[in-house]
mmCIF file of C-alpha atoms in Angstrom:
data_model
loop_
_atom_site.group_PDB
_atom_site.id
_atom_site.type_symbol
_atom_site.label_atom_id
_atom_site.label_comp_id
_atom_site.label_asym_id
_atom_site.label_seq_id
_atom_site.Cartn_x
_atom_site.Cartn_y
_atom_site.Cartn_z
ATOM 1 C CA MET A 1 72.253 98.813 81.878
ATOM 2 C CA ALA A 2 68.500 98.244 82.193
ATOM 3 C CA PHE A 3 66.980 95.033 83.497
ATOM 4 C CA LYS A 4 63.407 93.910 83.785
ATOM 5 C CA ASN A 5 62.196 92.992 87.267
ATOM 6 C CA GLY A 6 63.693 89.711 88.381
ATOM 7 C CA ASP A 7 66.353 89.610 85.653
ATOM 8 C CA MET A 8 69.144 91.203 87.656
ATOM 9 C CA ASN A 9 71.627 89.360 89.792
ATOM 10 C CA TYR A 10 73.956 90.685 92.481
ATOM 11 C CA ALA A 11 77.060 90.971 90.289
ATOM 12 C CA ASP A 12 75.156 92.712 87.497
ATOM 13 C CA TYR A 13 73.434 95.143 89.860
ATOM 14 C CA LEU A 14 76.745 96.183 91.410
ATOM 15 C CA ARG A 15 78.535 96.083 88.045
ATOM 16 C CA LEU A 16 81.248 94.019 89.648
ATOM 17 C CA ASP A 17 82.828 93.218 86.299
ATOM 18 C CA LEU A 18 83.517 96.927 85.816
ATOM 19 C CA ILE A 19 84.626 97.591 89.385
ATOM 20 C CA LEU A 20 86.885 94.554 89.656
ATOM 21 C CA SER A 21 88.538 95.265 86.315
ATOM 22 C CA ALA A 22 89.578 98.731 87.534
ATOM 23 C CA GLN A 23 92.566 97.482 89.538
ATOM 24 C CA GLU A 24 95.580 97.560 87.249
ATOM 25 C CA PRO A 25 98.878 97.463 89.124
ATOM 26 C CA GLN A 26 101.703 99.117 87.199
ATOM 27 C CA SER A 27 104.444 97.070 88.818
ATOM 28 C CA ALA A 28 105.073 93.422 89.556
ATOM 29 C CA HIS A 29 105.013 94.057 93.301
ATOM 30 C CA PRO A 30 102.151 92.103 94.932
ATOM 31 C CA ASP A 31 101.398 94.820 97.527
ATOM 32 C CA GLU A 32 100.523 97.374 94.864
ATOM 33 C CA LEU A 33 97.071 95.797 94.478
ATOM 34 C CA HIS A 34 96.501 96.361 98.214
ATOM 35 C CA PHE A 35 97.402 100.041 97.793
ATOM 36 C CA ILE A 36 95.124 100.482 94.758
ATOM 37 C CA VAL A 37 92.111 98.774 96.320
ATOM 38 C CA ILE A 38 92.352 100.792 99.553
ATOM 39 C CA HIS A 39 92.487 104.064 97.633
ATOM 40 C CA GLN A 40 89.650 103.116 95.307
ATOM 41 C CA VAL A 41 87.518 102.172 98.312
ATOM 42 C CA GLN A 42 88.284 105.559 99.866
ATOM 43 C CA GLU A 43 87.163 107.320 96.687
ATOM 44 C CA LEU A 44 83.887 105.361 96.777
ATOM 45 C CA TRP A 45 83.349 106.374 100.406
ATOM 46 C CA PHE A 46 84.101 110.011 99.480
ATOM 47 C CA ARG A 47 81.505 109.800 96.719
ATOM 48 C CA LEU A 48 78.888 108.560 99.174
ATOM 49 C CA ALA A 49 79.814 111.224 101.742
ATOM 50 C CA LEU A 50 79.408 113.996 99.170
ATOM 51 C CA HIS A 51 76.081 112.509 98.073
ATOM 52 C CA HIS A 52 74.843 112.476 101.677
ATOM 53 C CA LEU A 53 76.038 116.031 102.264
ATOM 54 C CA ASP A 54 74.087 117.196 99.200
ATOM 55 C CA ARG A 55 71.023 115.407 100.558
ATOM 56 C CA ALA A 56 71.577 116.900 104.029
ATOM 57 C CA ARG A 57 71.714 120.400 102.526
ATOM 58 C CA ASP A 58 68.495 119.686 100.625
ATOM 59 C CA ALA A 59 66.864 118.399 103.821
ATOM 60 C CA MET A 60 67.845 121.559 105.678
ATOM 61 C CA GLN A 61 66.449 123.709 102.870
ATOM 62 C CA ALA A 62 63.227 121.665 103.093
ATOM 63 C CA ASP A 63 63.086 122.346 106.857
ATOM 64 C CA ASN A 64 63.777 118.697 107.713
ATOM 65 C CA PRO A 65 66.582 118.896 110.297
ATOM 66 C CA ILE A 66 66.026 115.337 111.530
ATOM 67 C CA GLU A 67 66.825 113.904 108.087
ATOM 68 C CA ALA A 68 69.749 116.290 107.728
ATOM 69 C CA ALA A 69 71.166 115.183 111.090
ATOM 70 C CA ARG A 70 70.767 111.509 110.128
ATOM 71 C CA LEU A 71 72.684 112.079 106.899
ATOM 72 C CA VAL A 72 75.440 114.065 108.576
ATOM 73 C CA SER A 73 75.771 111.258 111.117
ATOM 74 C CA GLN A 74 76.236 108.816 108.243
ATOM 75 C CA VAL A 75 78.939 111.065 106.796
ATOM 76 C CA SER A 76 80.698 110.950 110.153
ATOM 77 C CA GLU A 77 80.662 107.136 110.025
ATOM 78 C CA ILE A 78 81.912 107.202 106.428
ATOM 79 C CA LEU A 79 84.860 109.372 107.447
ATOM 80 C CA GLU A 80 85.667 106.926 110.246
ATOM 81 C CA ASN A 81 85.718 104.150 107.644
ATOM 82 C CA THR A 82 88.123 106.094 105.452
ATOM 83 C CA THR A 83 90.354 106.680 108.468
ATOM 84 C CA GLY A 84 90.330 102.945 109.120
ATOM 85 C CA ALA A 85 91.275 102.253 105.513
ATOM 86 C CA THR A 86 94.173 104.675 105.832
ATOM 87 C CA ARG A 87 95.321 102.881 108.985
ATOM 88 C CA HIS A 88 95.105 99.627 107.041
ATOM 89 C CA LEU A 89 97.750 100.979 104.668
ATOM 90 C CA HIS A 90 100.151 100.975 107.617
ATOM 91 C CA SER A 91 100.151 97.181 107.346
ATOM 92 C CA LEU A 92 102.170 97.543 104.150
ATOM 93 C CA PRO A 93 105.884 97.316 104.862
ATOM 94 C CA PRO A 94 107.486 100.668 103.946
ATOM 95 C CA MET A 95 110.010 98.982 101.660
ATOM 96 C CA ALA A 96 107.180 97.297 99.734
ATOM 97 C CA PHE A 97 105.465 100.659 99.221
ATOM 98 C CA HIS A 98 108.684 102.270 98.012
ATOM 99 C CA ARG A 99 109.067 99.575 95.357
ATOM 100 C CA PHE A 100 106.088 100.910 93.416
ATOM 101 C CA ARG A 101 105.857 104.482 94.784
ATOM 102 C CA GLN A 102 108.060 105.882 92.022
ATOM 103 C CA LEU A 103 105.354 104.889 89.526
ATOM 104 C CA LEU A 104 102.982 107.334 91.235
ATOM 105 C CA ASN A 105 105.148 110.423 90.716
ATOM 106 C CA PRO A 106 103.888 113.073 90.997
ATOM 107 C CA ALA A 107 100.585 111.494 92.083
ATOM 108 C CA SER A 108 99.395 112.025 95.633
ATOM 109 C CA GLY A 109 96.226 111.275 97.572
ATOM 110 C CA LEU A 110 95.967 115.031 98.059
ATOM 111 C CA GLN A 111 95.099 115.217 94.358
ATOM 112 C CA SER A 112 91.748 113.574 95.092
ATOM 113 C CA TYR A 113 89.183 116.180 94.088
ATOM 114 C CA GLN A 114 86.572 114.455 96.252
ATOM 115 C CA PHE A 115 88.843 114.579 99.311
ATOM 116 C CA ARG A 116 89.476 118.276 98.697
ATOM 117 C CA GLU A 117 85.757 118.929 98.238
ATOM 118 C CA LEU A 118 84.971 117.254 101.546
#
């Protein structure tokens, strides 16, 4: 999606139409959307963390430890954000989660290739 200078707006730049259409609950339970959004946000954070770690490695190879340390510090903050998102899932009543959990079989957050790579 290419835009000329000045032709892009916030929603287009972030491709919000694409991102916001990616939440498709598989049940009628209203808390499933909460679960999906939290996990999608975590995957976005993981993507950014991996990107920063690649950049930190490149900075170290370029003998730029200050930049590498800055990037690793950002990764630390990203991981704190993902921990906070996981804690946020605790606000879902367990019975609500179990109403749509069977739809995830055998899915598990441990299947996240980005989480495993980190």
